[in-house]
Amino acid sequence: MKIYIDGNYYSKEQAKISVFDHGLLYGDGIFEGIRIYNKHVFKLKEHLLRLYKSAKAINLNIPLTIEEMEKTVNEVVRINKKEDGYIRLIITRGRGDLGIDPGKCLAPSVIIIASDIELYPKEYYTNGIKIITSSLRRLPADGLDPRIKSLNYLNNILAKIEAKNSGCLEAVMLNKQGFVTECTGDNIFIIKDQEIITPQLCEGILDGITRQTIFEFGKQLGMLVRQSRLSQYDLYNADECFLTGSGAEIIPVVEIDGRKVGNGKPGNWTKTLIKIFNEKKY
Ligand code: PMP
C-alpha cells in the first residue's frame, strides 16, 4: 500500500503525521470517503466539490486546486492498482503548537489512502439491520454544521457506541427539535405509500453523495423522492427503510427501536434500489 502525504508516497508503516497536527490534537480538518468500482473513482467530482465546500466553511485553504486533487486521487488509485476499494482523503489543519489557534499551523496536510472498507457484514445487506434512536441529538447547524464533513466525529461515535451497547449496528439521530436527521455515518430514507422520503438538509445532515444518487434512481423508477420533515412516528410506520453512504452503500433497515419496519424484512423497493445501485456503480 502506498499512502500519499503532501506530495510523497509512503508505505503503510512509514506513513506518519506529526503529533502536533491539529487534525489529531483538535479534530481540525475535513475528509471524504470515496468508493472505487472497477478502477473508477465513484462520483469523484461530487466528493471533491463537497470537500472544497467543507474547507471553505472551516476557513482552510487546500494546497491543491480541485483539478490537481482530482488528478492526484486518480494517481493514488493507479499506483495502488486498486480495482475495487475505498479512498480516504483527509485534509488536516497541519502542524501547529499545543494551543488551539489554527493561525499557528504551518500548512494543511493532504493525506490520501486507497484501501478497502466493510462497514457491515454481507448478510445484513440481504437480511437488513436493526437500529435504535440515539438519546444524543445531532449537533445543531448553529454549533457545527453537519454539512461540514469534519474530522470531529465524536457526536456520531457516541451515538454509535449507544447503538452497539443496545445490540444494534446503527443509531438514527434526532435534531434539537426532535426531527429525524441521519445515522452516525449514513443518511436515512423511508418508503411510505410509494414515495421515497428523506429528511431535508436543513434538519442538520450531511449532503450525502449516495443520498443524491437515490434521487436519480427514484426518477428512473418513476417514484417520487421527497425531502420532508420526519419524526420517530414516521419511521415506525414506514413501509420500508434504508440507509445510504459511500461506505455502507444501500442497506435495508428492518427494525427501529424494537418496532418492525413493514413486515420486518427488507422491502421490495429497497431491494430494487440496491439492484440498480449495484448495476450503475460500475
Ligand atoms: N451522514 C454522515 C454523518 C456520514 O458520515 C456519511 C458518510 N459516511 C453520510 C451521511 C453519507 O454520505 P455519502 O453518501 O456522501 O458517503
PDB file of C-alpha atoms and ligand atoms in Angstrom:
ATOM      1  CA  MET A   1       0.000   0.000   0.000  1.00  0.00           C
ATOM      2  CA  LYS A   2       1.320   3.420  -0.979  1.00  0.00           C
ATOM      3  CA  ILE A   3      -0.073   6.285   1.058  1.00  0.00           C
ATOM      4  CA  TYR A   4       0.071   9.832  -0.271  1.00  0.00           C
ATOM      5  CA  ILE A   5       1.103  12.547   2.188  1.00  0.00           C
ATOM      6  CA  ASP A   6       1.808  16.056   0.911  1.00  0.00           C
ATOM      7  CA  GLY A   7       3.187  15.032  -2.452  1.00  0.00           C
ATOM      8  CA  ASN A   8       5.145  11.945  -1.355  1.00  0.00           C
ATOM      9  CA  TYR A   9       4.290   8.269  -1.131  1.00  0.00           C
ATOM     10  CA  TYR A  10       4.964   6.148   1.951  1.00  0.00           C
ATOM     11  CA  SER A  11       4.442   2.518   2.896  1.00  0.00           C
ATOM     12  CA  LYS A  12       1.725   1.804   5.470  1.00  0.00           C
ATOM     13  CA  GLU A  13       4.400   1.504   8.170  1.00  0.00           C
ATOM     14  CA  GLN A  14       6.170   4.711   7.201  1.00  0.00           C
ATOM     15  CA  ALA A  15       3.089   6.884   6.649  1.00  0.00           C
ATOM     16  CA  LYS A  16       3.083   9.177   9.672  1.00  0.00           C
ATOM     17  CA  ILE A  17       1.950  12.640  10.661  1.00  0.00           C
ATOM     18  CA  SER A  18       3.133  14.887  13.470  1.00  0.00           C
ATOM     19  CA  VAL A  19       1.648  14.565  16.967  1.00  0.00           C
ATOM     20  CA  PHE A  20       1.355  18.364  16.762  1.00  0.00           C
ATOM     21  CA  ASP A  21      -1.000  18.174  13.782  1.00  0.00           C
ATOM     22  CA  HIS A  22      -4.254  19.872  14.730  1.00  0.00           C
ATOM     23  CA  GLY A  23      -6.159  17.148  12.908  1.00  0.00           C
ATOM     24  CA  LEU A  24      -5.044  14.889  15.763  1.00  0.00           C
ATOM     25  CA  LEU A  25      -4.991  17.440  18.591  1.00  0.00           C
ATOM     26  CA  TYR A  26      -8.365  19.054  17.850  1.00  0.00           C
ATOM     27  CA  GLY A  27     -10.066  17.167  15.037  1.00  0.00           C
ATOM     28  CA  ASP A  28      -9.341  20.286  12.996  1.00  0.00           C
ATOM     29  CA  GLY A  29      -9.691  19.094   9.436  1.00  0.00           C
ATOM     30  CA  ILE A  30     -12.030  17.589   6.897  1.00  0.00           C
ATOM     31  CA  PHE A  31     -12.294  14.359   4.945  1.00  0.00           C
ATOM     32  CA  GLU A  32     -14.069  12.361   2.284  1.00  0.00           C
ATOM     33  CA  GLY A  33     -14.734   8.627   1.977  1.00  0.00           C
ATOM     34  CA  ILE A  34     -14.981   7.585  -1.665  1.00  0.00           C
ATOM     35  CA  ARG A  35     -15.563   4.231  -3.371  1.00  0.00           C
ATOM     36  CA  ILE A  36     -13.566   2.746  -6.220  1.00  0.00           C
ATOM     37  CA  TYR A  37     -15.544   0.458  -8.511  1.00  0.00           C
ATOM     38  CA  ASN A  38     -13.801  -1.275 -11.390  1.00  0.00           C
ATOM     39  CA  LYS A  39     -10.792   1.114 -11.286  1.00  0.00           C
ATOM     40  CA  HIS A  40     -13.136   4.078 -11.475  1.00  0.00           C
ATOM     41  CA  VAL A  41     -13.493   6.545  -8.603  1.00  0.00           C
ATOM     42  CA  PHE A  42     -17.227   6.768  -7.978  1.00  0.00           C
ATOM     43  CA  LYS A  43     -18.655  10.322  -8.044  1.00  0.00           C
ATOM     44  CA  LEU A  44     -15.204  11.842  -7.524  1.00  0.00           C
ATOM     45  CA  LYS A  45     -16.234  15.308  -8.738  1.00  0.00           C
ATOM     46  CA  GLU A  46     -19.162  15.398  -6.304  1.00  0.00           C
ATOM     47  CA  HIS A  47     -16.938  14.330  -3.409  1.00  0.00           C
ATOM     48  CA  LEU A  48     -14.332  16.951  -4.278  1.00  0.00           C
ATOM     49  CA  LEU A  49     -16.951  19.686  -4.534  1.00  0.00           C
ATOM     50  CA  ARG A  50     -18.144  18.758  -1.054  1.00  0.00           C
ATOM     51  CA  LEU A  51     -14.566  18.636   0.248  1.00  0.00           C
ATOM     52  CA  TYR A  52     -13.800  22.123  -1.038  1.00  0.00           C
ATOM     53  CA  LYS A  53     -17.065  23.440   0.437  1.00  0.00           C
ATOM     54  CA  SER A  54     -16.154  21.908   3.807  1.00  0.00           C
ATOM     55  CA  ALA A  55     -12.729  23.561   3.514  1.00  0.00           C
ATOM     56  CA  LYS A  56     -14.314  26.929   2.767  1.00  0.00           C
ATOM     57  CA  ALA A  57     -16.618  26.558   5.743  1.00  0.00           C
ATOM     58  CA  ILE A  58     -13.738  25.905   8.150  1.00  0.00           C
ATOM     59  CA  ASN A  59     -11.570  28.600   6.565  1.00  0.00           C
ATOM     60  CA  LEU A  60      -8.916  26.179   5.346  1.00  0.00           C
ATOM     61  CA  ASN A  61      -7.037  26.581   2.085  1.00  0.00           C
ATOM     62  CA  ILE A  62      -6.423  23.233   0.432  1.00  0.00           C
ATOM     63  CA  PRO A  63      -2.942  23.479  -1.119  1.00  0.00           C
ATOM     64  CA  LEU A  64      -4.086  21.835  -4.395  1.00  0.00           C
ATOM     65  CA  THR A  65      -6.623  23.089  -6.891  1.00  0.00           C
ATOM     66  CA  ILE A  66      -9.673  20.899  -7.342  1.00  0.00           C
ATOM     67  CA  GLU A  67      -8.270  19.764 -10.738  1.00  0.00           C
ATOM     68  CA  GLU A  68      -4.921  18.877  -9.178  1.00  0.00           C
ATOM     69  CA  MET A  69      -6.720  16.989  -6.406  1.00  0.00           C
ATOM     70  CA  GLU A  70      -8.749  15.021  -8.950  1.00  0.00           C
ATOM     71  CA  LYS A  71      -5.552  14.012 -10.767  1.00  0.00           C
ATOM     72  CA  THR A  72      -3.826  13.124  -7.506  1.00  0.00           C
ATOM     73  CA  VAL A  73      -6.672  10.924  -6.250  1.00  0.00           C
ATOM     74  CA  ASN A  74      -6.725   9.067  -9.576  1.00  0.00           C
ATOM     75  CA  GLU A  75      -2.942   8.698  -9.407  1.00  0.00           C
ATOM     76  CA  VAL A  76      -3.148   7.172  -5.901  1.00  0.00           C
ATOM     77  CA  VAL A  77      -5.694   4.641  -7.180  1.00  0.00           C
ATOM     78  CA  ARG A  78      -3.473   3.805 -10.161  1.00  0.00           C
ATOM     79  CA  ILE A  79      -0.287   3.485  -8.117  1.00  0.00           C
ATOM     80  CA  ASN A  80      -2.056   1.191  -5.667  1.00  0.00           C
ATOM     81  CA  LYS A  81      -3.512  -0.840  -8.570  1.00  0.00           C
ATOM     82  CA  LYS A  82      -6.902  -0.698  -6.906  1.00  0.00           C
ATOM     83  CA  GLU A  83      -9.801  -2.173  -8.880  1.00  0.00           C
ATOM     84  CA  ASP A  84     -12.400  -2.015  -6.119  1.00  0.00           C
ATOM     85  CA  GLY A  85     -11.855  -0.296  -2.831  1.00  0.00           C
ATOM     86  CA  TYR A  86     -12.293   2.771  -0.736  1.00  0.00           C
ATOM     87  CA  ILE A  87     -10.377   6.039  -0.601  1.00  0.00           C
ATOM     88  CA  ARG A  88      -9.946   8.124   2.497  1.00  0.00           C
ATOM     89  CA  LEU A  89      -8.997  11.682   1.585  1.00  0.00           C
ATOM     90  CA  ILE A  90      -8.042  13.786   4.605  1.00  0.00           C
ATOM     91  CA  ILE A  91      -7.019  17.408   4.903  1.00  0.00           C
ATOM     92  CA  THR A  92      -5.740  18.409   8.316  1.00  0.00           C
ATOM     93  CA  ARG A  93      -5.034  21.929   9.512  1.00  0.00           C
ATOM     94  CA  GLY A  94      -1.411  20.852   9.770  1.00  0.00           C
ATOM     95  CA  ARG A  95       1.316  21.069  12.369  1.00  0.00           C
ATOM     96  CA  GLY A  96       0.867  23.764  14.997  1.00  0.00           C
ATOM     97  CA  ASP A  97       1.586  24.124  18.678  1.00  0.00           C
ATOM     98  CA  LEU A  98      -0.427  22.824  21.612  1.00  0.00           C
ATOM     99  CA  GLY A  99      -2.790  25.799  21.545  1.00  0.00           C
ATOM    100  CA  ILE A 100      -5.984  25.756  19.527  1.00  0.00           C
ATOM    101  CA  ASP A 101      -5.027  28.689  17.257  1.00  0.00           C
ATOM    102  CA  PRO A 102      -5.155  27.444  13.649  1.00  0.00           C
ATOM    103  CA  GLY A 103      -3.194  30.529  12.615  1.00  0.00           C
ATOM    104  CA  LYS A 104      -0.105  28.933  14.136  1.00  0.00           C
ATOM    105  CA  CYS A 105      -0.330  25.850  11.913  1.00  0.00           C
ATOM    106  CA  LEU A 106       2.319  25.803   9.199  1.00  0.00           C
ATOM    107  CA  ALA A 107       0.299  24.423   6.283  1.00  0.00           C
ATOM    108  CA  PRO A 108      -2.576  21.997   5.775  1.00  0.00           C
ATOM    109  CA  SER A 109      -1.631  18.374   5.145  1.00  0.00           C
ATOM    110  CA  VAL A 110      -3.185  16.279   2.385  1.00  0.00           C
ATOM    111  CA  ILE A 111      -3.397  12.543   3.026  1.00  0.00           C
ATOM    112  CA  ILE A 112      -4.833  10.020   0.563  1.00  0.00           C
ATOM    113  CA  ILE A 113      -5.241   6.343   1.432  1.00  0.00           C
ATOM    114  CA  ALA A 114      -6.578   3.809  -1.077  1.00  0.00           C
ATOM    115  CA  SER A 115      -7.690   0.749   0.828  1.00  0.00           C
ATOM    116  CA  ASP A 116     -10.855  -1.274   1.494  1.00  0.00           C
ATOM    117  CA  ILE A 117     -13.855  -0.983   3.757  1.00  0.00           C
ATOM    118  CA  GLU A 118     -16.612  -3.246   5.019  1.00  0.00           C
ATOM    119  CA  LEU A 119     -18.932  -1.360   7.322  1.00  0.00           C
ATOM    120  CA  TYR A 120     -21.489  -4.108   7.794  1.00  0.00           C
ATOM    121  CA  PRO A 121     -21.110  -7.860   7.310  1.00  0.00           C
ATOM    122  CA  LYS A 122     -22.532  -9.032   3.947  1.00  0.00           C
ATOM    123  CA  GLU A 123     -25.535 -10.908   5.359  1.00  0.00           C
ATOM    124  CA  TYR A 124     -27.046  -7.643   6.621  1.00  0.00           C
ATOM    125  CA  TYR A 125     -27.455  -6.437   3.041  1.00  0.00           C
ATOM    126  CA  THR A 126     -29.898  -9.294   2.433  1.00  0.00           C
ATOM    127  CA  ASN A 127     -31.411  -9.558   5.921  1.00  0.00           C
ATOM    128  CA  GLY A 128     -31.418  -5.895   6.928  1.00  0.00           C
ATOM    129  CA  ILE A 129     -30.207  -4.264  10.130  1.00  0.00           C
ATOM    130  CA  LYS A 130     -31.853  -3.188  13.382  1.00  0.00           C
ATOM    131  CA  ILE A 131     -31.311   0.372  14.530  1.00  0.00           C
ATOM    132  CA  ILE A 132     -32.180   2.459  17.573  1.00  0.00           C
ATOM    133  CA  THR A 133     -32.875   6.135  18.042  1.00  0.00           C
ATOM    134  CA  SER A 134     -29.927   7.648  19.856  1.00  0.00           C
ATOM    135  CA  SER A 135     -30.572   9.637  23.019  1.00  0.00           C
ATOM    136  CA  LEU A 136     -27.926  12.072  21.740  1.00  0.00           C
ATOM    137  CA  ARG A 137     -29.099  14.854  19.478  1.00  0.00           C
ATOM    138  CA  ARG A 138     -27.284  15.536  16.197  1.00  0.00           C
ATOM    139  CA  LEU A 139     -25.137  18.642  16.521  1.00  0.00           C
ATOM    140  CA  PRO A 140     -27.135  21.720  15.550  1.00  0.00           C
ATOM    141  CA  ALA A 141     -26.056  23.625  12.445  1.00  0.00           C
ATOM    142  CA  ASP A 142     -25.626  26.748  14.582  1.00  0.00           C
ATOM    143  CA  GLY A 143     -22.992  24.869  16.592  1.00  0.00           C
ATOM    144  CA  LEU A 144     -21.164  22.816  13.969  1.00  0.00           C
ATOM    145  CA  ASP A 145     -22.970  22.443  10.657  1.00  0.00           C
ATOM    146  CA  PRO A 146     -23.248  18.701   9.851  1.00  0.00           C
ATOM    147  CA  ARG A 147     -22.778  19.615   6.167  1.00  0.00           C
ATOM    148  CA  ILE A 148     -19.109  20.089   7.052  1.00  0.00           C
ATOM    149  CA  LYS A 149     -17.521  16.658   6.818  1.00  0.00           C
ATOM    150  CA  SER A 150     -15.089  17.393   9.587  1.00  0.00           C
ATOM    151  CA  LEU A 151     -12.648  15.216  11.489  1.00  0.00           C
ATOM    152  CA  ASN A 152     -14.842  15.793  14.564  1.00  0.00           C
ATOM    153  CA  TYR A 153     -16.975  12.644  14.689  1.00  0.00           C
ATOM    154  CA  LEU A 154     -17.450  12.317  18.455  1.00  0.00           C
ATOM    155  CA  ASN A 155     -21.148  13.190  18.238  1.00  0.00           C
ATOM    156  CA  ASN A 156     -21.589  10.308  15.800  1.00  0.00           C
ATOM    157  CA  ILE A 157     -19.209   7.974  17.636  1.00  0.00           C
ATOM    158  CA  LEU A 158     -21.086   8.383  20.938  1.00  0.00           C
ATOM    159  CA  ALA A 159     -24.339   7.515  19.167  1.00  0.00           C
ATOM    160  CA  LYS A 160     -22.626   4.535  17.540  1.00  0.00           C
ATOM    161  CA  ILE A 161     -21.467   3.335  20.963  1.00  0.00           C
ATOM    162  CA  GLU A 162     -25.050   3.636  22.206  1.00  0.00           C
ATOM    163  CA  ALA A 163     -26.248   1.551  19.240  1.00  0.00           C
ATOM    164  CA  LYS A 164     -23.655  -1.152  19.828  1.00  0.00           C
ATOM    165  CA  ASN A 165     -24.397  -1.218  23.566  1.00  0.00           C
ATOM    166  CA  SER A 166     -28.044  -1.887  22.670  1.00  0.00           C
ATOM    167  CA  GLY A 167     -27.101  -4.739  20.346  1.00  0.00           C
ATOM    168  CA  CYS A 168     -27.666  -2.719  17.149  1.00  0.00           C
ATOM    169  CA  LEU A 169     -25.265  -1.714  14.394  1.00  0.00           C
ATOM    170  CA  GLU A 170     -26.545   1.803  13.818  1.00  0.00           C
ATOM    171  CA  ALA A 171     -28.391   4.647  15.507  1.00  0.00           C
ATOM    172  CA  VAL A 172     -30.569   7.316  13.981  1.00  0.00           C
ATOM    173  CA  MET A 173     -30.134  10.762  15.486  1.00  0.00           C
ATOM    174  CA  LEU A 174     -32.801  13.412  16.005  1.00  0.00           C
ATOM    175  CA  ASN A 175     -32.156  17.150  15.976  1.00  0.00           C
ATOM    176  CA  LYS A 176     -32.857  19.614  18.802  1.00  0.00           C
ATOM    177  CA  GLN A 177     -36.486  19.853  17.667  1.00  0.00           C
ATOM    178  CA  GLY A 178     -36.879  16.082  17.765  1.00  0.00           C
ATOM    179  CA  PHE A 179     -36.957  15.504  13.995  1.00  0.00           C
ATOM    180  CA  VAL A 180     -35.038  12.786  12.222  1.00  0.00           C
ATOM    181  CA  THR A 181     -31.632  13.791  10.837  1.00  0.00           C
ATOM    182  CA  GLU A 182     -29.344  10.909   9.851  1.00  0.00           C
ATOM    183  CA  CYS A 183     -27.487   7.918  11.221  1.00  0.00           C
ATOM    184  CA  THR A 184     -23.955   8.024  12.580  1.00  0.00           C
ATOM    185  CA  GLY A 185     -22.350   7.535   9.167  1.00  0.00           C
ATOM    186  CA  ASP A 186     -25.266   7.214   6.752  1.00  0.00           C
ATOM    187  CA  ASN A 187     -28.294   9.111   5.509  1.00  0.00           C
ATOM    188  CA  ILE A 188     -31.722   7.627   6.172  1.00  0.00           C
ATOM    189  CA  PHE A 189     -34.702   7.095   3.847  1.00  0.00           C
ATOM    190  CA  ILE A 190     -38.184   5.686   4.328  1.00  0.00           C
ATOM    191  CA  ILE A 191     -40.669   4.496   1.763  1.00  0.00           C
ATOM    192  CA  LYS A 192     -44.320   5.190   2.513  1.00  0.00           C
ATOM    193  CA  ASP A 193     -47.233   4.775   0.116  1.00  0.00           C
ATOM    194  CA  GLN A 194     -44.945   4.503  -2.944  1.00  0.00           C
ATOM    195  CA  GLU A 195     -42.992   7.626  -2.020  1.00  0.00           C
ATOM    196  CA  ILE A 196     -39.315   7.731  -1.087  1.00  0.00           C
ATOM    197  CA  ILE A 197     -38.822  10.246   1.695  1.00  0.00           C
ATOM    198  CA  THR A 198     -35.670  11.570   3.360  1.00  0.00           C
ATOM    199  CA  PRO A 199     -35.008  14.445   5.799  1.00  0.00           C
ATOM    200  CA  GLN A 200     -34.197  17.860   4.371  1.00  0.00           C
ATOM    201  CA  LEU A 201     -30.663  19.242   4.589  1.00  0.00           C
ATOM    202  CA  CYS A 202     -31.890  21.993   6.925  1.00  0.00           C
ATOM    203  CA  GLU A 203     -32.635  19.433   9.655  1.00  0.00           C
ATOM    204  CA  GLY A 204     -28.859  19.244  10.098  1.00  0.00           C
ATOM    205  CA  ILE A 205     -27.446  16.412   7.978  1.00  0.00           C
ATOM    206  CA  LEU A 206     -24.573  15.694   5.656  1.00  0.00           C
ATOM    207  CA  ASP A 207     -25.473  16.227   1.997  1.00  0.00           C
ATOM    208  CA  GLY A 208     -24.698  12.610   1.159  1.00  0.00           C
ATOM    209  CA  ILE A 209     -23.456  11.722  -2.311  1.00  0.00           C
ATOM    210  CA  THR A 210     -25.166   8.324  -2.139  1.00  0.00           C
ATOM    211  CA  ARG A 211     -28.302  10.148  -0.955  1.00  0.00           C
ATOM    212  CA  GLN A 212     -28.122  12.194  -4.171  1.00  0.00           C
ATOM    213  CA  THR A 213     -27.981   9.023  -6.277  1.00  0.00           C
ATOM    214  CA  ILE A 214     -31.282   7.883  -4.722  1.00  0.00           C
ATOM    215  CA  PHE A 215     -32.922  10.970  -6.227  1.00  0.00           C
ATOM    216  CA  GLU A 216     -31.662   9.881  -9.672  1.00  0.00           C
ATOM    217  CA  PHE A 217     -32.777   6.265  -9.182  1.00  0.00           C
ATOM    218  CA  GLY A 218     -36.205   7.308  -7.905  1.00  0.00           C
ATOM    219  CA  LYS A 219     -36.790   9.259 -11.107  1.00  0.00           C
ATOM    220  CA  GLN A 220     -35.805   6.218 -13.171  1.00  0.00           C
ATOM    221  CA  LEU A 221     -38.275   4.083 -11.233  1.00  0.00           C
ATOM    222  CA  GLY A 222     -40.985   6.692 -11.713  1.00  0.00           C
ATOM    223  CA  MET A 223     -41.161   7.173  -7.965  1.00  0.00           C
ATOM    224  CA  LEU A 224     -41.430  10.458  -6.200  1.00  0.00           C
ATOM    225  CA  VAL A 225     -38.422  11.199  -3.977  1.00  0.00           C
ATOM    226  CA  ARG A 226     -39.346  13.826  -1.455  1.00  0.00           C
ATOM    227  CA  GLN A 227     -37.397  15.670   1.233  1.00  0.00           C
ATOM    228  CA  SER A 228     -39.576  16.132   4.251  1.00  0.00           C
ATOM    229  CA  ARG A 229     -39.641  16.504   7.991  1.00  0.00           C
ATOM    230  CA  LEU A 230     -39.738  13.065   9.596  1.00  0.00           C
ATOM    231  CA  SER A 231     -40.454  12.091  13.180  1.00  0.00           C
ATOM    232  CA  GLN A 232     -39.954   8.806  15.004  1.00  0.00           C
ATOM    233  CA  TYR A 233     -43.642   8.116  14.321  1.00  0.00           C
ATOM    234  CA  ASP A 234     -42.931   8.265  10.564  1.00  0.00           C
ATOM    235  CA  LEU A 235     -40.017   5.876  10.936  1.00  0.00           C
ATOM    236  CA  TYR A 236     -42.094   3.396  12.969  1.00  0.00           C
ATOM    237  CA  ASN A 237     -44.938   3.475  10.435  1.00  0.00           C
ATOM    238  CA  ALA A 238     -42.800   3.333   7.295  1.00  0.00           C
ATOM    239  CA  ASP A 239     -43.379   0.579   4.745  1.00  0.00           C
ATOM    240  CA  GLU A 240     -39.629   0.335   4.165  1.00  0.00           C
ATOM    241  CA  CYS A 241     -36.470   1.968   5.444  1.00  0.00           C
ATOM    242  CA  PHE A 242     -32.881   2.020   4.249  1.00  0.00           C
ATOM    243  CA  LEU A 243     -29.604   3.825   4.868  1.00  0.00           C
ATOM    244  CA  THR A 244     -27.151   5.207   2.324  1.00  0.00           C
ATOM    245  CA  GLY A 245     -23.472   6.067   2.443  1.00  0.00           C
ATOM    246  CA  SER A 246     -20.287   5.643   0.447  1.00  0.00           C
ATOM    247  CA  GLY A 247     -19.048   3.040   2.891  1.00  0.00           C
ATOM    248  CA  ALA A 248     -22.423   1.423   3.596  1.00  0.00           C
ATOM    249  CA  GLU A 249     -23.808   1.792   0.038  1.00  0.00           C
ATOM    250  CA  ILE A 250     -27.542   0.949   0.459  1.00  0.00           C
ATOM    251  CA  ILE A 251     -28.506  -1.169   3.458  1.00  0.00           C
ATOM    252  CA  PRO A 252     -32.067  -2.137   4.447  1.00  0.00           C
ATOM    253  CA  VAL A 253     -33.369  -1.401   7.943  1.00  0.00           C
ATOM    254  CA  VAL A 254     -35.864  -3.947   9.283  1.00  0.00           C
ATOM    255  CA  GLU A 255     -36.337  -2.824  12.874  1.00  0.00           C
ATOM    256  CA  ILE A 256     -36.299   0.562  14.617  1.00  0.00           C
ATOM    257  CA  ASP A 257     -36.457   0.799  18.419  1.00  0.00           C
ATOM    258  CA  GLY A 258     -37.957  -2.688  18.595  1.00  0.00           C
ATOM    259  CA  ARG A 259     -40.709  -1.903  16.007  1.00  0.00           C
ATOM    260  CA  LYS A 260     -40.678  -3.978  12.838  1.00  0.00           C
ATOM    261  CA  VAL A 261     -40.419  -1.909   9.666  1.00  0.00           C
ATOM    262  CA  GLY A 262     -43.183  -3.151   7.316  1.00  0.00           C
ATOM    263  CA  ASN A 263     -43.189  -6.923   7.601  1.00  0.00           C
ATOM    264  CA  GLY A 264     -39.772  -6.960   9.247  1.00  0.00           C
ATOM    265  CA  LYS A 265     -37.976  -7.947   6.037  1.00  0.00           C
ATOM    266  CA  PRO A 266     -36.115  -5.788   3.503  1.00  0.00           C
ATOM    267  CA  GLY A 267     -38.759  -4.172   1.297  1.00  0.00           C
ATOM    268  CA  ASN A 268     -39.154  -4.731  -2.445  1.00  0.00           C
ATOM    269  CA  TRP A 269     -38.425  -1.122  -3.396  1.00  0.00           C
ATOM    270  CA  THR A 270     -35.303  -1.163  -1.261  1.00  0.00           C
ATOM    271  CA  LYS A 271     -34.172  -4.375  -2.941  1.00  0.00           C
ATOM    272  CA  THR A 272     -34.810  -2.799  -6.353  1.00  0.00           C
ATOM    273  CA  LEU A 273     -32.779   0.283  -5.402  1.00  0.00           C
ATOM    274  CA  ILE A 274     -29.900  -1.934  -4.230  1.00  0.00           C
ATOM    275  CA  LYS A 275     -30.054  -3.816  -7.529  1.00  0.00           C
ATOM    276  CA  ILE A 276     -29.968  -0.590  -9.569  1.00  0.00           C
ATOM    277  CA  PHE A 277     -27.085   0.713  -7.452  1.00  0.00           C
ATOM    278  CA  ASN A 278     -25.083  -2.460  -7.970  1.00  0.00           C
ATOM    279  CA  GLU A 279     -25.607  -2.217 -11.737  1.00  0.00           C
ATOM    280  CA  LYS A 280     -24.925   1.516 -12.046  1.00  0.00           C
ATOM    281  CA  LYS A 281     -21.868   1.764  -9.843  1.00  0.00           C
ATOM    282  CA  TYR A 282     -19.700   0.091 -12.499  1.00  0.00           C
TER     283      TYR A 282
HETATM  284  N1  PMP B   1     -24.016  11.114   7.114  1.00  0.00           N
HETATM  285  C1  PMP B   1     -22.840  11.041   7.757  1.00  0.00           C
HETATM  286  C2  PMP B   1     -22.748  11.573   9.139  1.00  0.00           C
HETATM  287  C3  PMP B   1     -21.727  10.466   7.127  1.00  0.00           C
HETATM  288  O1  PMP B   1     -20.555  10.408   7.769  1.00  0.00           O
HETATM  289  C4  PMP B   1     -21.855   9.967   5.819  1.00  0.00           C
HETATM  290  C5  PMP B   1     -20.661   9.393   5.107  1.00  0.00           C
HETATM  291  N2  PMP B   1     -20.174   8.233   5.709  1.00  0.00           N
HETATM  292  C6  PMP B   1     -23.106  10.021   5.188  1.00  0.00           C
HETATM  293  C7  PMP B   1     -24.145  10.630   5.863  1.00  0.00           C
HETATM  294  C8  PMP B   1     -23.296   9.513   3.794  1.00  0.00           C
HETATM  295  O2  PMP B   1     -22.640  10.361   2.877  1.00  0.00           O
HETATM  296  P1  PMP B   1     -22.053   9.811   1.494  1.00  0.00           P
HETATM  297  O3  PMP B   1     -23.181   9.124   0.794  1.00  0.00           O
HETATM  298  O4  PMP B   1     -21.605  11.025   0.782  1.00  0.00           O
HETATM  299  O5  PMP B   1     -20.949   8.882   1.816  1.00  0.00           O
END
